């Protein structure tokens, strides 16, 4: 059987998850000239208040790394959000070694080598399991990674990937870590209503895609490949775990 759903390719997901051809699927290509500046987004700025001891562990999920967060006091609100959302995990998607594809969202057709997702759930629900399939259940902040100088803030995390090579491997995070260090300095973003980008592809995500990428080094991008996964020809380096852009279906993308 498949250890990860990328094995058969995202174009086959609709066979098991018909919503793959739905009306609010993610990711999308963000056509910047079609994005509409919405003053309401700046009038009520996105508030990100993470604590610096919220990160508990890093796990190899078999399709990405996942930093599991204890949501205590780690919340976002404002901007496009009508209530408070709590951080539950963050992970990433990336491409082949040295390549420039790998992000899920694209900007005027431009791809980045990787994209980080900070996943939050709406506090109006009792837990993430209840929120995950509701139209306003999740809010995911997407941050593009570009190749450049080393990201000191990402280093404590990227150094852990070698410790979790196989699916279900897990290492505790024993140090204080504030995930807000992964956000770009300029907090401008695009926002639109979309979905999970992996099965079950629930149409439950308010996407907040930061306009500015953050720079990470080639070595930090390479460290993502310390994570291994099952491929049809046996165990291999985890890469190309990204879904390509999906039809916009007439949705509006708003911009700060
Ligand atoms: N890449 S992304 O940011 O869009 C994304 C975010 C979260 C999830 C997720 O929670 N999956 C596990 C999961 C766990 C339980 C459940 F009921 C549904 C479910 F999707 C998947 C994709």
XYZ file of N, CA and C and ligand atoms in Angstrom:
790
model
N 0.833 -1.209 0.000
C 0.000 0.000 0.000
C 0.854 1.238 0.000
N 0.155 2.373 -0.257
C 0.887 3.639 -0.327
C 1.190 4.146 1.073
N 2.432 4.490 1.328
C 2.723 5.134 2.608
C 2.377 6.601 2.578
N 2.386 7.197 1.373
C 2.016 8.607 1.304
C 1.208 8.824 0.042
N 0.307 9.782 0.098
C -0.667 9.992 -0.988
C -0.035 10.686 -2.196
N 1.206 11.103 -2.116
C 1.845 11.713 -3.289
C 2.315 10.635 -4.257
N 2.349 9.371 -3.764
C 2.880 8.290 -4.593
C 2.152 8.180 -5.919
N 0.800 8.197 -5.870
C 0.041 8.061 -7.123
C -0.161 9.426 -7.771
N 0.134 10.480 -7.015
C 0.029 11.822 -7.594
C -1.280 12.507 -7.262
N -1.198 13.817 -7.007
C -2.389 14.610 -6.667
C -3.496 14.535 -7.715
N -3.154 14.250 -8.964
C -4.200 14.221 -9.998
C -5.106 13.001 -9.869
N -4.704 12.047 -8.969
C -5.545 10.857 -8.768
C -6.396 10.986 -7.514
N -6.117 12.005 -6.669
C -6.782 12.096 -5.351
C -8.296 12.133 -5.476
N -8.813 12.682 -6.595
C -10.268 12.841 -6.727
C -10.973 11.483 -6.732
N -10.243 10.418 -7.083
C -10.881 9.087 -7.137
C -11.339 8.656 -5.742
N -10.534 8.991 -4.727
C -10.920 8.619 -3.355
C -11.529 9.810 -2.611
N -11.156 11.035 -3.057
C -11.653 12.249 -2.382
C -12.263 13.152 -3.451
N -13.539 12.920 -3.773
C -14.192 13.676 -4.857
C -14.121 15.199 -4.657
N -14.011 15.650 -3.403
C -13.943 17.091 -3.144
C -12.701 17.717 -3.773
N -11.785 16.858 -4.255
C -10.570 17.361 -4.933
C -10.947 18.235 -6.128
N -12.157 18.014 -6.661
C -12.643 18.825 -7.804
C -13.685 19.832 -7.321
N -13.600 20.209 -6.038
C -14.598 21.097 -5.430
C -14.452 22.550 -5.831
N -15.267 23.398 -5.180
C -15.347 24.821 -5.529
C -14.387 25.709 -4.738
N -13.758 25.159 -3.682
C -12.819 25.996 -2.912
C -11.599 25.171 -2.518
N -10.892 24.685 -3.528
C -9.716 23.860 -3.315
C -8.446 24.710 -3.244
N -7.446 24.167 -2.554
C -6.141 24.842 -2.408
C -5.029 23.867 -2.789
N -3.860 24.355 -3.169
C -3.505 25.776 -3.271
C -4.042 26.397 -4.551
N -3.732 27.702 -4.744
C -4.081 28.405 -5.973
C -2.868 29.213 -6.444
N -2.918 29.612 -7.708
C -1.959 30.614 -8.200
C -2.550 31.967 -7.834
N -1.802 32.776 -7.108
C -2.262 34.114 -6.712
C -1.887 35.092 -7.816
N -2.893 35.554 -8.559
C -2.656 36.533 -9.632
C -2.747 37.908 -8.973
N -1.586 38.507 -8.744
C -1.539 39.703 -7.879
C -2.406 40.840 -8.440
N -2.511 40.940 -9.776
C -3.298 42.054 -10.361
C -4.800 41.840 -10.123
N -5.207 40.607 -9.820
C -6.640 40.341 -9.556
C -6.963 40.397 -8.067
N -5.938 40.475 -7.227
C -6.197 40.543 -5.775
C -6.776 41.921 -5.454
N -7.742 41.949 -4.526
C -8.417 43.215 -4.239
C -7.994 43.726 -2.873
N -7.375 44.909 -2.820
C -6.980 45.467 -1.514
C -8.254 45.718 -0.707
N -8.281 45.184 0.504
C -9.465 45.363 1.358
C -9.027 46.120 2.610
N -9.477 47.381 2.711
C -9.084 48.249 3.832
C -9.450 47.593 5.170
N -10.522 46.815 5.177
C -10.979 46.177 6.429
C -9.875 45.303 7.018
N -9.028 44.746 6.153
C -7.953 43.870 6.649
C -6.909 44.670 7.420
N -6.646 45.899 6.957
C -5.650 46.729 7.672
C -6.293 47.442 8.854
N -7.611 47.732 8.733
C -8.312 48.400 9.847
C -8.344 47.507 11.080
N -8.310 46.184 10.831
C -8.337 45.237 11.956
C -7.175 44.264 11.769
N -5.934 44.733 12.072
C -4.733 43.968 11.705
C -4.733 42.536 12.253
N -4.146 41.648 11.476
C -3.958 40.260 11.939
C -3.076 40.300 13.191
N -3.588 39.673 14.262
C -2.826 39.652 15.516
C -2.282 38.240 15.706
N -0.943 38.132 15.799
C -0.299 36.832 16.018
C 0.359 36.870 17.384
N -0.194 36.096 18.333
C 0.450 36.081 19.654
C 0.777 34.640 20.025
N 2.009 34.250 19.686
C 2.498 32.912 20.011
C 3.297 32.969 21.312
N 3.276 31.876 22.049
C 4.149 31.820 23.239
C 5.452 31.129 22.818
N 6.515 31.290 23.630
C 7.805 30.744 23.184
C 8.077 29.358 23.769
N 7.039 28.784 24.394
C 7.277 27.419 24.906
C 6.150 26.499 24.450
N 5.615 26.800 23.272
C 4.426 26.058 22.821
C 4.768 24.821 21.993
N 6.006 24.731 21.495
C 6.353 23.635 20.581
C 6.801 22.416 21.384
N 6.137 21.287 21.138
C 6.387 20.107 21.970
C 7.329 19.099 21.305
N 7.110 18.848 19.986
C 7.901 17.782 19.349
C 7.883 17.952 17.835
N 8.818 17.253 17.182
C 8.853 17.167 15.719
C 8.616 15.707 15.351
N 7.696 15.484 14.430
C 7.371 14.123 13.982
C 7.547 14.024 12.472
N 7.970 12.865 12.007
C 7.943 12.551 10.572
C 6.579 11.920 10.312
N 5.719 12.627 9.572
C 4.343 12.115 9.365
C 4.281 11.138 8.190
N 5.393 10.952 7.490
C 5.392 10.123 6.280
C 5.084 10.937 5.045
N 4.688 12.240 5.253
C 4.429 13.120 4.107
C 5.042 14.501 4.321
N 5.456 14.788 5.548
C 6.143 16.049 5.864
C 6.748 15.914 7.255
N 7.378 16.995 7.753
C 7.668 17.038 9.189
C 6.473 17.747 9.806
N 6.258 17.528 11.095
C 5.180 18.259 11.756
C 5.644 18.632 13.156
N 5.674 19.946 13.421
C 5.958 20.399 14.792
C 4.609 20.512 15.493
N 4.437 19.694 16.511
C 3.184 19.670 17.261
C 3.264 20.705 18.370
N 2.166 21.478 18.484
C 2.167 22.626 19.385
C 1.093 22.438 20.454
N 1.449 22.775 21.673
C 0.433 22.810 22.728
C -0.186 24.186 22.646
N -1.450 24.264 22.282
C -2.064 25.547 21.918
C -2.114 26.577 23.029
N -1.579 26.254 24.212
C -1.708 27.207 25.332
C -1.235 28.588 24.897
N -2.151 29.529 24.856
C -1.785 30.938 24.650
C -1.177 31.214 23.312
N -1.439 30.371 22.319
C -0.804 30.551 21.008
C -1.922 30.793 20.008
N -2.245 32.077 19.811
C -3.472 32.389 19.081
C -3.266 33.437 18.005
N -4.156 33.394 16.992
C -4.225 34.485 16.016
C -5.670 34.965 15.951
N -5.832 36.220 15.551
C -7.177 36.800 15.394
C -7.042 38.047 14.514
N -8.203 38.614 14.140
C -8.190 39.826 13.326
C -7.991 39.513 11.854
N -7.714 40.541 11.077
C -7.581 40.355 9.632
C -8.863 39.754 9.083
N -8.763 38.638 8.351
C -9.964 38.024 7.760
C -10.742 37.152 8.739
N -10.218 37.025 9.970
C -10.775 36.048 10.909
C -11.853 36.680 11.781
N -12.980 35.954 11.927
C -14.095 36.469 12.737
C -14.021 35.975 14.177
N -13.043 35.093 14.448
C -12.884 34.674 15.844
C -11.416 34.333 16.076
N -11.125 33.828 17.266
C -9.756 33.491 17.636
C -9.460 32.058 17.206
N -8.290 31.876 16.654
C -7.848 30.547 16.219
C -6.573 30.183 16.963
N -6.418 28.904 17.315
C -5.255 28.448 18.067
C -4.331 27.606 17.185
N -3.009 27.844 17.315
C -2.013 27.057 16.565
C -2.023 25.618 17.084
N -2.065 24.660 16.147
C -2.021 23.246 16.551
C -0.765 22.560 16.016
N -0.293 22.961 14.845
C 0.905 22.342 14.275
C 1.435 23.210 13.154
N 2.718 23.005 12.829
C 3.211 23.558 11.570
C 4.062 22.517 10.850
N 4.090 22.611 9.530
C 4.753 21.653 8.654
C 5.151 22.406 7.389
N 5.682 21.685 6.410
C 6.050 22.352 5.159
C 5.875 21.398 3.972
N 6.006 21.984 2.794
C 5.958 21.259 1.522
C 7.138 21.756 0.708
N 7.810 20.882 -0.034
C 8.992 21.297 -0.760
C 9.194 20.451 -2.003
N 10.211 20.874 -2.795
C 10.413 20.255 -4.115
C 11.652 19.385 -4.158
N 12.257 19.257 -5.350
C 13.455 18.436 -5.517
C 14.696 19.202 -5.076
N 15.787 18.480 -4.833
C 17.037 19.087 -4.368
C 17.458 20.207 -5.323
N 17.662 21.382 -4.772
C 18.220 22.464 -5.589
C 17.246 23.116 -6.547
N 16.021 22.571 -6.624
C 15.044 23.128 -7.575
C 14.357 24.353 -7.005
N 13.564 25.032 -7.844
C 12.824 26.220 -7.373
C 11.340 25.941 -7.230
N 10.904 24.713 -7.587
C 9.500 24.401 -7.340
C 9.415 23.707 -5.982
N 8.209 23.605 -5.458
C 8.045 22.979 -4.132
C 7.005 23.673 -3.292
N 6.816 24.992 -3.551
C 5.726 25.665 -2.822
C 4.398 25.166 -3.377
N 3.346 25.369 -2.612
C 2.002 24.947 -3.055
C 1.309 26.133 -3.714
N 1.215 27.247 -2.990
C 0.735 28.474 -3.650
C 1.831 28.982 -4.572
N 1.396 29.653 -5.655
C 2.365 30.317 -6.535
C 1.881 31.764 -6.673
N 2.797 32.639 -7.055
C 2.473 34.079 -7.168
C 2.776 34.517 -8.592
N 1.713 34.799 -9.339
C 1.860 35.110 -10.775
C 2.687 34.023 -11.455
N 2.408 32.755 -11.070
C 3.076 31.604 -11.673
C 4.443 31.303 -11.101
N 4.937 32.148 -10.192
C 6.274 31.937 -9.624
C 6.187 30.966 -8.446
N 7.058 29.958 -8.453
C 7.109 28.993 -7.347
C 8.300 29.322 -6.446
N 8.234 28.828 -5.226
C 9.351 28.945 -4.276
C 9.806 27.529 -3.949
N 11.020 27.356 -3.442
C 11.509 26.004 -3.152
C 10.764 25.281 -2.025
N 10.066 26.050 -1.165
C 9.306 25.406 -0.082
C 8.269 26.384 0.455
N 7.301 25.834 1.183
C 6.226 26.648 1.778
C 5.892 26.053 3.145
N 5.917 26.929 4.148
C 5.616 26.547 5.534
C 4.135 26.810 5.805
N 3.497 25.914 6.546
C 2.090 26.090 6.913
C 1.922 26.055 8.425
N 1.418 27.153 8.970
C 1.110 27.233 10.410
C -0.401 27.048 10.530
N -0.808 25.909 11.113
C -2.207 25.473 11.100
C -2.893 25.829 12.421
N -4.032 26.530 12.321
C -4.767 26.990 13.508
C -6.227 26.522 13.399
N -6.879 26.315 14.581
C -8.299 25.907 14.542
C -9.158 26.888 15.312
N -10.390 27.066 14.854
C -11.326 28.065 15.361
C -11.789 27.678 16.774
N -11.595 28.606 17.695
C -11.916 28.337 19.102
C -13.418 28.217 19.356
N -14.249 28.474 18.336
C -15.691 28.284 18.557
C -16.020 26.796 18.609
N -15.062 25.959 18.141
C -15.272 24.493 18.168
C -14.539 23.892 19.366
N -14.926 22.674 19.738
C -14.372 22.134 21.001
C -12.959 21.589 20.829
N -12.642 21.143 19.596
C -11.253 20.697 19.350
C -11.000 20.710 17.837
N -9.744 20.432 17.455
C -9.371 20.530 16.039
C -10.123 19.475 15.218
N -10.420 18.327 15.843
C -11.143 17.287 15.116
C -12.534 17.736 14.713
N -13.154 18.568 15.584
C -14.485 19.092 15.231
C -14.366 20.203 14.206
N -13.292 20.977 14.304
C -13.121 22.158 13.432
C -12.691 21.783 12.014
N -11.989 20.641 11.863
C -11.215 20.392 10.632
C -12.052 20.305 9.361
N -13.380 20.008 9.507
C -14.194 19.915 8.276
C -15.285 20.984 8.236
N -15.169 22.045 9.030
C -16.177 23.138 9.026
C -15.676 24.266 8.120
N -16.591 24.964 7.455
C -16.177 25.996 6.487
C -15.284 27.080 7.099
N -15.470 27.351 8.411
C -14.645 28.361 9.116
C -13.788 27.675 10.189
N -13.469 26.403 9.954
C -12.817 25.625 10.998
C -11.349 25.912 11.217
N -10.628 26.151 10.099
C -9.163 26.304 10.192
C -8.700 27.625 9.576
N -7.550 28.080 10.047
C -6.849 29.215 9.418
C -5.393 28.777 9.283
N -4.877 28.820 8.072
C -3.483 28.413 7.858
C -2.700 29.608 7.319
N -1.601 29.934 8.007
C -0.687 30.977 7.526
C 0.375 30.288 6.679
N 0.490 30.695 5.437
C 1.500 30.164 4.529
C 2.671 31.135 4.425
N 3.889 30.602 4.551
C 5.091 31.429 4.423
C 6.000 30.791 3.381
N 6.325 31.550 2.332
C 7.232 31.033 1.295
C 8.662 31.030 1.818
N 9.409 29.954 1.515
C 10.851 29.893 1.796
C 11.585 30.159 0.488
N 12.508 31.128 0.516
C 13.389 31.326 -0.640
C 14.785 30.893 -0.216
N 15.604 30.588 -1.248
C 16.985 30.104 -0.970
C 17.892 31.318 -0.825
N 18.589 31.397 0.325
C 19.517 32.528 0.518
C 20.351 32.300 1.747
N 20.323 33.279 2.639
C 21.170 33.132 3.838
C 20.445 32.237 4.850
N 21.231 31.696 5.758
C 20.663 30.798 6.764
C 19.642 31.548 7.617
N 18.565 30.846 7.951
C 17.521 31.402 8.826
C 17.817 30.899 10.239
N 18.367 31.769 11.061
C 18.760 31.365 12.419
C 17.571 30.805 13.190
N 16.390 31.385 12.953
C 15.217 30.939 13.700
C 14.753 29.555 13.287
N 14.996 29.174 12.038
C 14.545 27.858 11.550
C 15.564 26.778 11.891
N 16.812 27.182 12.228
C 17.907 26.215 12.423
C 17.607 25.197 13.528
N 17.095 25.640 14.700
C 16.818 24.634 15.742
C 15.848 23.550 15.266
N 14.958 23.917 14.352
C 13.996 22.934 13.833
C 14.655 22.120 12.721
N 15.295 22.768 11.767
C 15.891 22.028 10.633
C 16.997 21.083 11.109
N 17.633 21.405 12.249
C 18.655 20.502 12.792
C 18.039 19.218 13.353
N 16.739 19.214 13.601
C 16.095 18.025 14.198
C 15.663 17.007 13.140
N 15.626 17.419 11.860
C 15.075 16.511 10.845
C 15.879 15.212 10.761
N 17.217 15.313 10.975
C 18.060 14.111 10.889
C 17.716 13.113 12.001
N 17.016 13.586 13.044
C 16.675 12.697 14.169
C 15.346 11.973 13.943
N 14.615 12.359 12.899
C 13.311 11.716 12.638
C 13.242 11.237 11.187
N 14.176 10.355 10.788
C 14.236 9.952 9.381
C 13.017 9.183 8.890
N 12.384 8.395 9.762
C 11.306 7.510 9.269
C 9.934 7.886 9.790
N 8.892 7.440 9.066
C 7.492 7.752 9.411
C 7.229 7.370 10.874
N 6.591 8.312 11.589
C 6.221 8.129 13.004
C 7.408 8.350 13.946
N 8.628 8.556 13.397
C 9.730 8.961 14.292
C 9.360 10.301 14.894
N 9.755 10.489 16.160
C 9.374 11.718 16.867
C 10.481 12.113 17.833
N 10.775 13.399 17.911
C 11.770 13.870 18.877
C 11.164 15.043 19.646
N 11.408 15.054 20.951
C 10.852 16.147 21.753
C 11.641 17.423 21.523
N 10.945 18.554 21.628
C 11.608 19.853 21.549
C 11.825 20.314 22.979
N 13.078 20.273 23.406
C 13.383 20.518 24.822
C 13.698 21.992 25.066
N 13.764 22.776 23.991
C 14.160 24.181 24.155
C 12.934 25.077 23.922
N 13.031 26.322 24.380
C 11.960 27.293 24.102
C 12.030 27.675 22.634
N 10.894 27.762 21.988
C 10.885 28.099 20.562
C 9.620 28.889 20.248
N 9.792 30.031 19.621
C 8.632 30.852 19.261
C 8.451 30.806 17.753
N 7.423 30.111 17.253
C 7.234 29.949 15.807
C 7.043 31.273 15.064
N 6.764 32.352 15.818
C 6.585 33.662 15.161
C 7.874 34.103 14.470
N 9.010 33.494 14.878
C 10.293 33.873 14.246
C 10.330 33.433 12.788
N 9.383 32.583 12.392
C 9.355 32.087 11.004
C 8.550 33.010 10.087
N 7.901 34.009 10.659
C 7.102 34.947 9.852
C 8.006 36.035 9.289
N 7.694 36.526 8.095
C 8.486 37.632 7.555
C 8.260 38.907 8.374
N 9.221 39.801 8.295
C 9.115 41.051 9.066
C 7.888 41.842 8.622
N 7.715 41.953 7.297
C 6.547 42.686 6.754
C 5.348 41.736 6.787
N 4.286 42.138 7.424
C 3.163 41.213 7.677
C 2.063 41.319 6.614
N 2.372 41.850 5.418
C 1.339 41.912 4.368
C 1.034 40.515 3.858
N -0.232 40.285 3.474
C -0.650 38.953 3.018
C -1.788 39.031 2.012
N -2.014 37.875 1.340
C -3.224 37.672 0.553
C -4.095 36.708 1.355
N -5.417 36.803 1.210
C -6.290 35.871 1.923
C -7.453 35.446 1.034
N -7.820 34.171 1.150
C -8.946 33.633 0.358
C -9.446 32.375 1.049
N -10.623 31.931 0.676
C -11.231 30.730 1.274
C -10.828 29.509 0.455
N -10.248 28.526 1.128
C -9.763 27.330 0.429
C -9.886 26.080 1.266
N -8.924 25.185 1.051
C -9.040 23.826 1.613
C -7.708 23.344 2.178
N -7.768 22.166 2.804
C -6.545 21.427 3.102
C -5.907 21.096 1.758
N -4.576 21.100 1.680
C -3.921 20.788 0.406
C -3.514 19.316 0.329
N -3.898 18.545 1.378
C -3.661 17.095 1.332
C -4.976 16.403 1.677
N -5.135 15.165 1.237
C -6.339 14.436 1.653
C -6.518 14.520 3.171
N -7.738 14.707 3.653
C -9.038 14.621 2.959
C -9.508 15.886 2.251
N -8.606 16.922 2.096
C -8.908 18.073 1.227
C -10.155 18.848 1.684
N -10.469 18.768 2.987
C -11.654 19.472 3.504
C -11.616 20.949 3.151
N -12.774 21.505 2.760
C -12.867 22.933 2.369
C -13.166 23.767 3.606
N -12.187 23.834 4.462
C -12.343 24.373 5.830
C -11.301 25.408 6.198
N -10.520 25.895 5.213
C -9.362 26.741 5.530
C -9.549 28.178 5.037
N -9.363 29.125 5.985
C -9.159 30.518 5.590
C -7.648 30.661 5.416
N -7.224 30.845 4.185
C -5.793 30.955 3.891
C -5.298 32.374 4.078
N -4.143 32.480 4.720
C -3.451 33.766 4.910
C -2.036 33.528 4.399
N -1.759 33.984 3.178
C -0.471 33.705 2.524
C 0.382 34.982 2.592
N 1.474 34.914 3.327
C 2.330 36.090 3.502
C 2.955 36.461 2.161
N 2.994 37.775 1.874
C 3.506 38.234 0.575
C 5.014 38.031 0.470
N 5.731 38.333 1.576
C 7.200 38.236 1.541
C 7.665 36.830 1.927
N 8.616 36.283 1.134
C 9.218 35.021 1.554
C 10.209 35.265 2.688
N 10.561 34.199 3.394
C 11.692 34.291 4.331
C 12.831 33.489 3.718
N 14.061 33.958 3.921
C 15.227 33.275 3.353
C 15.683 32.166 4.271
N 15.946 31.009 3.668
C 16.614 29.923 4.391
C 17.784 29.501 3.508
N 18.782 28.826 4.102
C 19.962 28.479 3.306
C 19.717 27.204 2.498
N 20.569 27.014 1.495
C 20.502 25.779 0.685
C 20.654 24.566 1.596
N 21.500 24.704 2.640
C 21.702 23.576 3.565
C 20.418 23.285 4.353
N 19.692 24.356 4.716
C 18.447 24.137 5.476
C 17.383 23.508 4.589
N 17.358 23.903 3.313
C 16.430 23.247 2.379
C 16.858 21.786 2.207
N 18.174 21.556 2.138
C 18.669 20.174 1.965
C 18.344 19.332 3.201
N 18.308 19.981 4.369
C 18.029 19.223 5.607
C 16.633 18.604 5.572
N 15.733 19.224 4.785
C 14.382 18.654 4.659
C 14.463 17.233 4.084
N 15.545 16.967 3.344
C 15.649 15.639 2.736
C 16.281 14.613 3.654
N 16.586 15.025 4.900
C 16.966 14.020 5.909
C 15.738 13.210 6.292
N 14.563 13.803 5.983
C 13.304 13.084 6.210
C 13.145 12.095 5.063
N 12.857 10.842 5.421
C 12.692 9.795 4.409
C 11.228 9.388 4.338
N 10.848 8.841 3.190
C 9.494 8.291 3.058
C 9.526 7.112 2.099
N 8.402 6.401 2.029
C 8.304 5.211 1.182
C 7.980 5.656 -0.242
N 8.755 5.143 -1.195
C 8.455 5.413 -2.615
C 8.209 4.049 -3.276
N 7.622 4.054 -4.490
C 7.373 2.763 -5.150
C 8.647 1.911 -5.273
N 9.829 2.578 -5.274
C 11.072 1.790 -5.398
C 11.774 1.693 -4.034
N 10.975 1.773 -2.939
C 11.566 1.611 -1.606
C 11.747 2.951 -0.920
N 12.503 2.934 0.190
C 12.654 4.144 1.004
C 13.489 5.184 0.252
N 13.062 6.443 0.324
C 13.812 7.506 -0.370
C 13.687 8.819 0.360
N 14.428 9.833 -0.148
C 14.365 11.161 0.465
C 12.988 11.760 0.210
N 12.399 12.344 1.253
C 11.100 12.995 1.136
C 11.268 14.291 0.338
N 10.531 14.382 -0.781
C 10.577 15.617 -1.566
C 9.376 15.610 -2.525
N 9.101 16.768 -3.127
C 7.941 16.896 -4.024
C 6.645 16.532 -3.331
N 6.533 16.897 -2.055
C 5.285 16.650 -1.295
C 4.398 17.890 -1.363
N 4.144 18.338 -2.599
C 3.320 19.544 -2.779
C 2.226 19.270 -3.802
N 1.072 19.897 -3.582
C -0.038 19.832 -4.533
C 0.068 21.052 -5.437
N -0.111 20.902 -6.753
C -0.057 22.058 -7.647
C -1.308 22.929 -7.491
N -1.257 24.164 -8.048
C -2.404 25.073 -7.925
C -3.679 24.480 -8.535
N -4.805 24.800 -7.935
C -6.128 24.295 -8.318
C -6.983 25.431 -8.892
N -8.066 25.086 -9.620
C -8.903 26.137 -10.243
C -9.449 27.123 -9.199
N -9.389 28.422 -9.544
C -9.856 29.458 -8.612
C -11.378 29.405 -8.447
N -12.084 28.956 -9.459
C -13.567 28.834 -9.413
C -14.197 30.177 -9.013
N -13.656 31.253 -9.538
C -14.293 32.558 -9.335
C -14.100 33.154 -7.962
N -13.257 32.565 -7.133
C -13.072 33.100 -5.779
C -12.337 34.435 -5.815
N -12.623 35.276 -4.801
C -11.929 36.553 -4.653
C -10.721 36.347 -3.746
N -9.577 36.886 -4.169
C -8.401 36.920 -3.302
C -8.261 38.367 -2.822
N -8.269 38.527 -1.497
C -8.116 39.879 -0.944
C -6.673 40.099 -0.516
N -6.306 41.347 -0.402
C -4.918 41.712 -0.114
C -4.869 42.836 0.918
N -3.831 42.808 1.755
C -3.629 43.991 2.623
C -2.950 45.061 1.789
N -1.250 21.462 3.992
S -2.465 22.121 4.878
O -1.933 23.189 5.699
O -3.550 22.498 4.008
C -3.097 20.907 5.977
C -3.343 21.260 7.314
C -3.843 20.287 8.192
C -4.108 18.992 7.737
C -4.638 17.965 8.701
O -4.974 18.283 9.828
N -4.688 16.676 8.296
C -4.949 15.598 9.235
C -6.370 15.363 9.596
C -6.633 14.790 10.823
C -7.916 14.527 11.220
C -8.964 14.834 10.381
F -10.215 14.565 10.759
C -8.742 15.389 9.180
C -7.446 15.674 8.810
F -7.232 16.289 7.663
C -3.859 18.654 6.401
C -3.354 19.631 5.518
